[in-house]
PDB file of C-alpha atoms and ligand atoms in Angstrom:
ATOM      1  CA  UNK A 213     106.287 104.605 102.217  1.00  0.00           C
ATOM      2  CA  UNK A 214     107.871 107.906 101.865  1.00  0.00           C
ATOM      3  CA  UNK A 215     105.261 111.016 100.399  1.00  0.00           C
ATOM      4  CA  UNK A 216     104.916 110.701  96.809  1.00  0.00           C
ATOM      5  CA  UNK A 217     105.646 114.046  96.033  1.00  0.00           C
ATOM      6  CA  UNK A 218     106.901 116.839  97.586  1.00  0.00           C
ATOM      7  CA  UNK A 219     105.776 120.604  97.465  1.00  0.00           C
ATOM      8  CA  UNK A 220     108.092 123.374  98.711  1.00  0.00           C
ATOM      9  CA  UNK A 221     106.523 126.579  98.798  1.00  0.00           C
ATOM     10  CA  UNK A 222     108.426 130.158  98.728  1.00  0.00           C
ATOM     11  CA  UNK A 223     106.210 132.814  99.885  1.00  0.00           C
ATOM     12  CA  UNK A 224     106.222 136.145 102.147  1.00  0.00           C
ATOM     13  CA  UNK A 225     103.414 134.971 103.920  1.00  0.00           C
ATOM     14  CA  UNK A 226     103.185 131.354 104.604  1.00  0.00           C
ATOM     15  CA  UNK A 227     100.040 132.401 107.058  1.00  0.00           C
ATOM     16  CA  UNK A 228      97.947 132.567 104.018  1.00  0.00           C
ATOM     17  CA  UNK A 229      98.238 128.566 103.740  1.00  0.00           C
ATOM     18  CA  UNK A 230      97.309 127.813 106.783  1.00  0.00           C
ATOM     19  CA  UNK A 231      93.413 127.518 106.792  1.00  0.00           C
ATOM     20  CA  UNK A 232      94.033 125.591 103.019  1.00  0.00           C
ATOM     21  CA  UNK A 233      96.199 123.236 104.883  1.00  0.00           C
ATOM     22  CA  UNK A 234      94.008 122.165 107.534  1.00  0.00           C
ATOM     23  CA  UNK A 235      90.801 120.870 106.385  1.00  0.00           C
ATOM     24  CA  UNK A 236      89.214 118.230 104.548  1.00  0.00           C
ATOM     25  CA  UNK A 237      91.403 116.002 101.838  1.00  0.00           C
ATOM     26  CA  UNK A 238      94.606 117.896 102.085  1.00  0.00           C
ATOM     27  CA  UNK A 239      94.386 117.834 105.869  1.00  0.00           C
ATOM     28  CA  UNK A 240      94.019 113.724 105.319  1.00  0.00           C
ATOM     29  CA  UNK A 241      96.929 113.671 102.430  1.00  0.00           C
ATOM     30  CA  UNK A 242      99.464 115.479 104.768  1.00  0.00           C
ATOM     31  CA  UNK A 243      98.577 113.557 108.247  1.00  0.00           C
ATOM     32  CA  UNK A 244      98.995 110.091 106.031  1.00  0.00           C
ATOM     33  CA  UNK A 245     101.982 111.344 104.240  1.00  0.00           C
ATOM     34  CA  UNK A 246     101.032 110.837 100.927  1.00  0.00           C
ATOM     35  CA  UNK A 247     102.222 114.245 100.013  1.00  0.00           C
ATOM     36  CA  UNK A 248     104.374 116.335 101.933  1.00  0.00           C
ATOM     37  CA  UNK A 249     104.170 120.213 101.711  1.00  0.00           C
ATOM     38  CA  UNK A 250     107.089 123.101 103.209  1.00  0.00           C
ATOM     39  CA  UNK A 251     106.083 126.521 103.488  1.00  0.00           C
ATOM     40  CA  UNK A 252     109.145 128.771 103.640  1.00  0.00           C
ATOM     41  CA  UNK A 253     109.258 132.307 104.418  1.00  0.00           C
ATOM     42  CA  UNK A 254     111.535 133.982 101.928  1.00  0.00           C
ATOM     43  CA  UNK A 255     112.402 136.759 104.776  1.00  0.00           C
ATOM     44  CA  UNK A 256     114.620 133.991 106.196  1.00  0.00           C
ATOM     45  CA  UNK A 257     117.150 135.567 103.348  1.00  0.00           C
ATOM     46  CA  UNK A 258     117.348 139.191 103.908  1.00  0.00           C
ATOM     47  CA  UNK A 259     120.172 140.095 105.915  1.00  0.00           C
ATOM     48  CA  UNK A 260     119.693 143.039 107.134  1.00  0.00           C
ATOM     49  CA  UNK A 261     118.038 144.853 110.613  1.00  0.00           C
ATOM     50  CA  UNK A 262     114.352 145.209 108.430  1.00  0.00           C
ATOM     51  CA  UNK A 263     114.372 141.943 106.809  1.00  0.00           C
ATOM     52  CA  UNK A 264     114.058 144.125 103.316  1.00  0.00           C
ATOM     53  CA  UNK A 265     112.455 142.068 100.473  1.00  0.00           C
ATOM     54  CA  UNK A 266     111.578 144.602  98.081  1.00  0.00           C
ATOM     55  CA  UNK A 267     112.498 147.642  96.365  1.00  0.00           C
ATOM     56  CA  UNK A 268     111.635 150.679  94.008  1.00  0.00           C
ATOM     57  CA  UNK A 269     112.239 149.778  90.013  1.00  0.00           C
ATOM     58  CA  UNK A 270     114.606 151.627  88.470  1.00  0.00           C
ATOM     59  CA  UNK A 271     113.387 154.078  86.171  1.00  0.00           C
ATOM     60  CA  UNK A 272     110.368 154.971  88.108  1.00  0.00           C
ATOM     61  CA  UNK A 273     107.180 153.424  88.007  1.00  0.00           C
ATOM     62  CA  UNK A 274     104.618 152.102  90.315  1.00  0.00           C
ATOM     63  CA  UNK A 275     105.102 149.501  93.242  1.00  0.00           C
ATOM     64  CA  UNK A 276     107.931 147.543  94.633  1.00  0.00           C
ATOM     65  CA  UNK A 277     110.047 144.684  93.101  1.00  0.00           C
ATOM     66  CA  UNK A 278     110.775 141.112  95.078  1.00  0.00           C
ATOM     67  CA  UNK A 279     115.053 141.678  95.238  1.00  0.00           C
ATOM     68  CA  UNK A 280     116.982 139.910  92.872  1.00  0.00           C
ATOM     69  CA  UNK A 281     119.902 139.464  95.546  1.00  0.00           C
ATOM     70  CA  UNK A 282     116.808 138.103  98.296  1.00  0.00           C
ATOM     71  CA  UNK A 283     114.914 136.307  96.204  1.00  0.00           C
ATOM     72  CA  UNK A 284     117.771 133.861  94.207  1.00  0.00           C
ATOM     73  CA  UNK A 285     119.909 132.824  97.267  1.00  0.00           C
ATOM     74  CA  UNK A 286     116.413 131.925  98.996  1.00  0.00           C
ATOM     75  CA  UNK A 287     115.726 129.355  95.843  1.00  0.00           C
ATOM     76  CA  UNK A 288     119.016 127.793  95.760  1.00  0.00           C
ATOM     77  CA  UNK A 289     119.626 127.356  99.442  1.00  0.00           C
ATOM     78  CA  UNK A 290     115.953 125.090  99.159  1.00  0.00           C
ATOM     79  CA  UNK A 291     116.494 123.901  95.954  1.00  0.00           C
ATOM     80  CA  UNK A 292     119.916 122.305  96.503  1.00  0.00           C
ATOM     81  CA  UNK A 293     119.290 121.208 100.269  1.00  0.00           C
ATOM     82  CA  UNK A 294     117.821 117.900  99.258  1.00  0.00           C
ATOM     83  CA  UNK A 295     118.001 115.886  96.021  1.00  0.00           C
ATOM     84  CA  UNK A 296     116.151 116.152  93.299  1.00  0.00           C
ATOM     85  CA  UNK A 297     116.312 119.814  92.780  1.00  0.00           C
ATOM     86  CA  UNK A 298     112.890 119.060  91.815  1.00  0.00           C
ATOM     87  CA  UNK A 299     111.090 121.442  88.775  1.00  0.00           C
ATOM     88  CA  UNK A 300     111.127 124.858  89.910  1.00  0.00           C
ATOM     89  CA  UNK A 301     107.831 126.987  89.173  1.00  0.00           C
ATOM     90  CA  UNK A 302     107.759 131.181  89.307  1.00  0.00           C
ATOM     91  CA  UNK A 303     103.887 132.170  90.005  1.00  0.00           C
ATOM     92  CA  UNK A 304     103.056 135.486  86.987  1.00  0.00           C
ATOM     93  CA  UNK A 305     100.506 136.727  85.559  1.00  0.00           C
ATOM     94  CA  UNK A 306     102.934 136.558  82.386  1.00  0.00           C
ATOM     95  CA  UNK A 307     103.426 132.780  82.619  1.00  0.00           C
ATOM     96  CA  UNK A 308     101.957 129.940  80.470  1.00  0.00           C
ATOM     97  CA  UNK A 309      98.516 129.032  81.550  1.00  0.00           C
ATOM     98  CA  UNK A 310      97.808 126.185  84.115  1.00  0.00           C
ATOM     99  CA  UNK A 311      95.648 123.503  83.134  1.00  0.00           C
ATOM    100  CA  UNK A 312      94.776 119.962  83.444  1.00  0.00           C
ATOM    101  CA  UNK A 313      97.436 118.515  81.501  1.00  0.00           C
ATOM    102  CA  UNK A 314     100.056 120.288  83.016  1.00  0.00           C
ATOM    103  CA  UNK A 315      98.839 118.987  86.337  1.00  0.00           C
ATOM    104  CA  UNK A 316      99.054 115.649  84.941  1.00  0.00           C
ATOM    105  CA  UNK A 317     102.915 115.906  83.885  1.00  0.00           C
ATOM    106  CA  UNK A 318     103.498 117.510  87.463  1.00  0.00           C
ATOM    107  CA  UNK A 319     101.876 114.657  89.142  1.00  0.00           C
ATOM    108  CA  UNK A 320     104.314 112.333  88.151  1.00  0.00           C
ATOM    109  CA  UNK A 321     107.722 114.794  89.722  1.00  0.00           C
ATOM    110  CA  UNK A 322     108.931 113.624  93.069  1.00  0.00           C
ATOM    111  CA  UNK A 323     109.509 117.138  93.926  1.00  0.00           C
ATOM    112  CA  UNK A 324     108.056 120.546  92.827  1.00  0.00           C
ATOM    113  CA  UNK A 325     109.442 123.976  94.199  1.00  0.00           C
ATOM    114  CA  UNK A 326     107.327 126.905  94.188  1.00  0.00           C
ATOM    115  CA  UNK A 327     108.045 131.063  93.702  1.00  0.00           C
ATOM    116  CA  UNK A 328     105.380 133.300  94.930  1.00  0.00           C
ATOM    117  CA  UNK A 329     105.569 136.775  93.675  1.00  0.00           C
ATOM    118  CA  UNK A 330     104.060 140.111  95.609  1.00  0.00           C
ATOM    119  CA  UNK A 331     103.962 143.567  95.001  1.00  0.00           C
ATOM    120  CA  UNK A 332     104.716 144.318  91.457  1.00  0.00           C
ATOM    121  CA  UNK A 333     106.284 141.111  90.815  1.00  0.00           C
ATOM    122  CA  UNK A 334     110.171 139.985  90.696  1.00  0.00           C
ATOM    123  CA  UNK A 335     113.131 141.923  89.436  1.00  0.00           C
ATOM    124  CA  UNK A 336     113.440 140.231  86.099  1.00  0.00           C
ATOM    125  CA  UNK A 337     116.818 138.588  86.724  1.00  0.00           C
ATOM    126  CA  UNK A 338     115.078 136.147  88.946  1.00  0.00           C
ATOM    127  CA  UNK A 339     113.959 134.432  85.788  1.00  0.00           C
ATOM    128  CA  UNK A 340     117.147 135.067  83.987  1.00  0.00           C
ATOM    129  CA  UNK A 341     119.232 133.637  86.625  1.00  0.00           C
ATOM    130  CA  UNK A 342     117.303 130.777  87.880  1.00  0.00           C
ATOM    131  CA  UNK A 343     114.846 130.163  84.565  1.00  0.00           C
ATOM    132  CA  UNK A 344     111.910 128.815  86.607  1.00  0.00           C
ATOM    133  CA  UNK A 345     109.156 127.570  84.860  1.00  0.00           C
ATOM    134  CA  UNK A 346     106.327 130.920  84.738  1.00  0.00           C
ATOM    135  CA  UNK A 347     102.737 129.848  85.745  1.00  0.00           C
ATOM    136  CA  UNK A 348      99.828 132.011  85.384  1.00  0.00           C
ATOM    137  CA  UNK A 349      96.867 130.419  86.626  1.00  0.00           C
ATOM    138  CA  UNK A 350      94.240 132.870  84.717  1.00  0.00           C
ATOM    139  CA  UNK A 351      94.170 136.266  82.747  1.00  0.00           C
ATOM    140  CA  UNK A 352      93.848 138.702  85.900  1.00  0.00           C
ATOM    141  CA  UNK A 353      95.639 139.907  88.547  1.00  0.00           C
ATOM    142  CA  UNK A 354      96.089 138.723  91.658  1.00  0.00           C
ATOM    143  CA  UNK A 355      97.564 140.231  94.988  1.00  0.00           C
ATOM    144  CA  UNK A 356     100.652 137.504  94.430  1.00  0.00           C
ATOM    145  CA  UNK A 357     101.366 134.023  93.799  1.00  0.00           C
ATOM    146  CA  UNK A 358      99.773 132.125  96.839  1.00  0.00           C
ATOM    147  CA  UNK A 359      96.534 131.526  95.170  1.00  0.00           C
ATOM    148  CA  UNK A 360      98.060 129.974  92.081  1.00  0.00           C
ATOM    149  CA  UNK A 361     100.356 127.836  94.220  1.00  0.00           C
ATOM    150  CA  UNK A 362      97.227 126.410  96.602  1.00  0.00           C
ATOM    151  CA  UNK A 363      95.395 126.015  93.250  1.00  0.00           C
ATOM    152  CA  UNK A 364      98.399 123.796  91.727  1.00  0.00           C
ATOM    153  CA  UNK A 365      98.784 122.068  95.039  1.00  0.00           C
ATOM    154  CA  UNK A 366      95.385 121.619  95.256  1.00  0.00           C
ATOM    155  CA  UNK A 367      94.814 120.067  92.244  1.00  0.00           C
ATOM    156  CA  UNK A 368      97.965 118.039  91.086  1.00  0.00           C
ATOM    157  CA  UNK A 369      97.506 115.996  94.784  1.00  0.00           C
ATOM    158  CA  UNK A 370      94.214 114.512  93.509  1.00  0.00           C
ATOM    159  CA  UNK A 371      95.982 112.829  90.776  1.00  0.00           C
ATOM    160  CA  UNK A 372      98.071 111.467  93.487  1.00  0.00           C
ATOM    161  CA  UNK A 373      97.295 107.789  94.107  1.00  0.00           C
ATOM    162  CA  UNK A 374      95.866 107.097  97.366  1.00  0.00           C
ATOM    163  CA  UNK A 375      94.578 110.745  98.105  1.00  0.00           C
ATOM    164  CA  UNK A 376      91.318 110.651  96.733  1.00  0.00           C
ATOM    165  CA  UNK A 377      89.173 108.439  98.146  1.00  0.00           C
ATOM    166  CA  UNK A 378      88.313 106.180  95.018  1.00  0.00           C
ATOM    167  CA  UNK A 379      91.189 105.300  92.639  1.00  0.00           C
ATOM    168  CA  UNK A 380      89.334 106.540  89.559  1.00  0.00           C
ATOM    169  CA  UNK A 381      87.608 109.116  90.594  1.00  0.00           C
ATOM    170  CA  UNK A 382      89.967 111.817  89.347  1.00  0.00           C
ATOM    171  CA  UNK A 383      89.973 110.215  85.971  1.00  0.00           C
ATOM    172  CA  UNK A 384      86.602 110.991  85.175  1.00  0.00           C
ATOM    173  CA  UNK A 385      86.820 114.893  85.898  1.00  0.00           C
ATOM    174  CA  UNK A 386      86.677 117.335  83.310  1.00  0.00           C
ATOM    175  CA  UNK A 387      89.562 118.709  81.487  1.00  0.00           C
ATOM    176  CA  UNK A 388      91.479 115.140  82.136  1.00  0.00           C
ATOM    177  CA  UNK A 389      93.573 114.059  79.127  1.00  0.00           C
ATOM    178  CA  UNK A 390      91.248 110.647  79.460  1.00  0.00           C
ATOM    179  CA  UNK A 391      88.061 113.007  79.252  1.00  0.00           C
ATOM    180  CA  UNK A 392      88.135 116.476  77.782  1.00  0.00           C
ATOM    181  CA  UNK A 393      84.642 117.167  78.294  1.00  0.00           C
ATOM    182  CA  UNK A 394      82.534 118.536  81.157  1.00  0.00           C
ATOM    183  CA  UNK A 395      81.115 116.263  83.627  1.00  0.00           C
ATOM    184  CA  UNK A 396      77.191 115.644  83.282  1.00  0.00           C
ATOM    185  CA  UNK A 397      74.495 116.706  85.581  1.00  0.00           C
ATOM    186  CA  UNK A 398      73.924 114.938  89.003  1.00  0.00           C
ATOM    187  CA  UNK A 399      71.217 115.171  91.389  1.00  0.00           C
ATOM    188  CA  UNK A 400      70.168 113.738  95.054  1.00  0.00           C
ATOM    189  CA  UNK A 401      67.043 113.463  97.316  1.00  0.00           C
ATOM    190  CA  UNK A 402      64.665 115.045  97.706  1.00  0.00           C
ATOM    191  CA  UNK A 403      63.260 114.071  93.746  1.00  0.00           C
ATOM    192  CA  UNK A 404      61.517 117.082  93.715  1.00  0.00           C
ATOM    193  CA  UNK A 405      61.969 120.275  94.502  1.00  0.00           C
ATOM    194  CA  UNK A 406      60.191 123.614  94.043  1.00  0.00           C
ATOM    195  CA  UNK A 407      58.743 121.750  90.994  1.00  0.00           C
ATOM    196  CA  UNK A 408      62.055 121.392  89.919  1.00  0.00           C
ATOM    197  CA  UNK A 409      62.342 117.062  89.833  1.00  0.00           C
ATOM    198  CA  UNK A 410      64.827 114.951  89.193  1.00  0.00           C
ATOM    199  CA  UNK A 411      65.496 112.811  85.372  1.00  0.00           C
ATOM    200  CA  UNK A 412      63.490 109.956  85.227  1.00  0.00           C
ATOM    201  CA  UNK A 413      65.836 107.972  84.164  1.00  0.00           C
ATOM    202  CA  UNK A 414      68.571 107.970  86.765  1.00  0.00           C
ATOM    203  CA  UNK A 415      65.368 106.475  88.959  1.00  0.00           C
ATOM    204  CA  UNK A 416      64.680 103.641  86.298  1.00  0.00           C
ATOM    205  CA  UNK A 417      67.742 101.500  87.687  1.00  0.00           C
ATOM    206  CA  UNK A 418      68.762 100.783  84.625  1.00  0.00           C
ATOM    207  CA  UNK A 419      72.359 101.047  83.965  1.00  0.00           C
ATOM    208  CA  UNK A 420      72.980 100.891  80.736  1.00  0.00           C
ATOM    209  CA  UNK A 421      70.646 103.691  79.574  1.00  0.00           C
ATOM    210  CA  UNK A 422      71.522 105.932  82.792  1.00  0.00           C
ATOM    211  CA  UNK A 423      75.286 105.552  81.636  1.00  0.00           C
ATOM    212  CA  UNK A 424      74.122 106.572  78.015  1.00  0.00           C
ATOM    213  CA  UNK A 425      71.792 109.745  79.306  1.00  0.00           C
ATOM    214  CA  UNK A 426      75.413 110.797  81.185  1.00  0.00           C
ATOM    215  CA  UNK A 427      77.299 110.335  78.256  1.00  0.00           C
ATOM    216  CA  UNK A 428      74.999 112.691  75.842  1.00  0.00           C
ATOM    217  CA  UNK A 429      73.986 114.973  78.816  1.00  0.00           C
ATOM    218  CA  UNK A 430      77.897 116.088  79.391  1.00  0.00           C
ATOM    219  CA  UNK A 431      78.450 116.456  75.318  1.00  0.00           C
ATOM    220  CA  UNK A 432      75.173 117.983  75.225  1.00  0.00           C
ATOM    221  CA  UNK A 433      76.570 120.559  78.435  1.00  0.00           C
ATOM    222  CA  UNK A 434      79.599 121.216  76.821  1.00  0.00           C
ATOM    223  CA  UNK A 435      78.484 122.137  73.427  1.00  0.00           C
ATOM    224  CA  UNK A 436      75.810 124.838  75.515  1.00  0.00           C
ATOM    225  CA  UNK A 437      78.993 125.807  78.544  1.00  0.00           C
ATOM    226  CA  UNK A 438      82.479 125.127  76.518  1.00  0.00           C
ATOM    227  CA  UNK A 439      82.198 124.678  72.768  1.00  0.00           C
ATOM    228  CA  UNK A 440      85.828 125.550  72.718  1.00  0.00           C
ATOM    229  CA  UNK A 441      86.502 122.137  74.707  1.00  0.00           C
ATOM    230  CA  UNK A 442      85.008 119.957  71.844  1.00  0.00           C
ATOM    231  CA  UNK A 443      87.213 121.499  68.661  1.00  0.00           C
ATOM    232  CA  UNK A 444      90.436 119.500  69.914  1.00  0.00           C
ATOM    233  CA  UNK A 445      89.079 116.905  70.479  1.00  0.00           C
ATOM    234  CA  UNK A 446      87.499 116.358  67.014  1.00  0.00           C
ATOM    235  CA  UNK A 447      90.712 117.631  65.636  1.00  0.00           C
ATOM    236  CA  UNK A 448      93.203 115.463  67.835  1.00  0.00           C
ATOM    237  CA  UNK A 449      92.629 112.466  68.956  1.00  0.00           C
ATOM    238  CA  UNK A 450      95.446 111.725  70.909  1.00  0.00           C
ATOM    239  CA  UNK A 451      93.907 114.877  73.160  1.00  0.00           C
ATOM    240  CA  UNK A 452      91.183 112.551  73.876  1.00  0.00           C
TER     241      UNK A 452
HETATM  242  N1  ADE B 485     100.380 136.569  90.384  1.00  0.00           N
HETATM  243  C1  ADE B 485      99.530 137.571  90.145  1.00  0.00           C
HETATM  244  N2  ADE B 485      98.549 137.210  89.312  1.00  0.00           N
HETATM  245  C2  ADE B 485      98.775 135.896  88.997  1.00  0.00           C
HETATM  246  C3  ADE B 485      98.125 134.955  88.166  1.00  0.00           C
HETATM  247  N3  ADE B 485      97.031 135.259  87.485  1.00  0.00           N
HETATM  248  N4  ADE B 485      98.657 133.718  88.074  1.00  0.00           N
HETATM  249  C4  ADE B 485      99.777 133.399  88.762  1.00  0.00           C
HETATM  250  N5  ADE B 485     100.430 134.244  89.554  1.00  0.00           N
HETATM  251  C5  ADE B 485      99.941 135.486  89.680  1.00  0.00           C
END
């Protein structure tokens, strides 16, 4: 079975992936080819002696700008070197917040390419030439877009069938469309600790009232941790 999605990743320094790549369930997801991830260095595209990616804005100012003239040629020439052209996503502080649902809709694309800014982020005729998607994956700034791309990658291949260990375990996390609320409290051996001990009730064996404690101990945790989680879903229930 061929990968069921693809990731294509445009950065200056695909070395920063390479730790992320390695270990634990993206390791597995790679080496069984349920996903399939290319890290491309955008150098590849400058042309001349100093492999020149970025220059001074116009008009002054701080920092250096990703080249418009580096930076499109560099998308197309991945983009268009293998069908489907995939949905094309720009890394920003400016862009539209990532969250859950997002990584939902993304989970179902065969093929998602990936911009990663630096410096002072792209001359702006990147996005007027190529009108990526913008993703911002918080309000702060961060030294480019590699985090935000590891954290999209990271979390849209757990909806992935097959990369998670047990089929529904993603379904039950937080911020799902299934279940906008935070996950409950969970505990292991030893039952005590520090005089710190474990519920009763997830020793009784009794399933039905265990499931019940879970149920009012997450809406109980996310009225103290997120209030804001629980006014949609009041208000919409197809949010549910
Ligand atoms: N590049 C710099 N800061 C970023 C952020 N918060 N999200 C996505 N890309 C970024």
């Amino acid at each position: 079975m061929p990968p069921a999605i693809r990731f294509d990743v445009l950065t200056l320094f695909p070395g920063i992936f390479e730790g992320f790549l390695s270990e634990s369930v993206l390791k597995g997801a790679l080496a069984t080819q349920k996903i399939e991830i290319r890290l491309h260095n955008m150098r590849d595209w400058a042309e001349d002696k100093h492999a020149t990616m970025d220059d001074r804005p116009f008009g002054g100012g701080p920092g250096m700008l990703l080249k418009v003239d580096r930076v499109v040629p560099a998308v197309e020439a991945i983009r268009y070197q293998q069908e489907p052209a995939g949905r094309l996503l720009m890394f920003t502080p400016q862009g539209h917040c990532f969250g859950q649902a997002f990584a939902e809709e993304l989970a179902a694309e065969q093929r998602i390419v990936m911009l990663c800014g630096r410096y002072e982020g792209f001359d702006e005729r990147v996005a007027e030439i190529l009108k990526p998607e913008e993703v911002s994956i918080g309000d702060y700034i961060l030294n480019g877009g590699e985090v935000a791309a590891m954290a999209v990658i990271e979390t849209v291949m757990r909806l992935i069938p097959g990369v998670l260990g047990d089929e529904n375990s993603h379904r039950f996390d937080s911020f799902s469309t299934g279940n906008r609320i935070l996950d409950c409290a969970h505990y292991t051996r030893p039952r005590e600790y520090r005089g710190f001990s474990v519920p009763e009730i997830l020793l009784s064996g009794n399933h039905a009232e265990i499931a019940k404690w879970r149920e009012e101990n997450s809406l109980q945790r996310t009225k103290e941790k997120r209030p804001d989680l629980l006014e949609p879903v009041f208000s919409d229930p197809t949010l549910r």
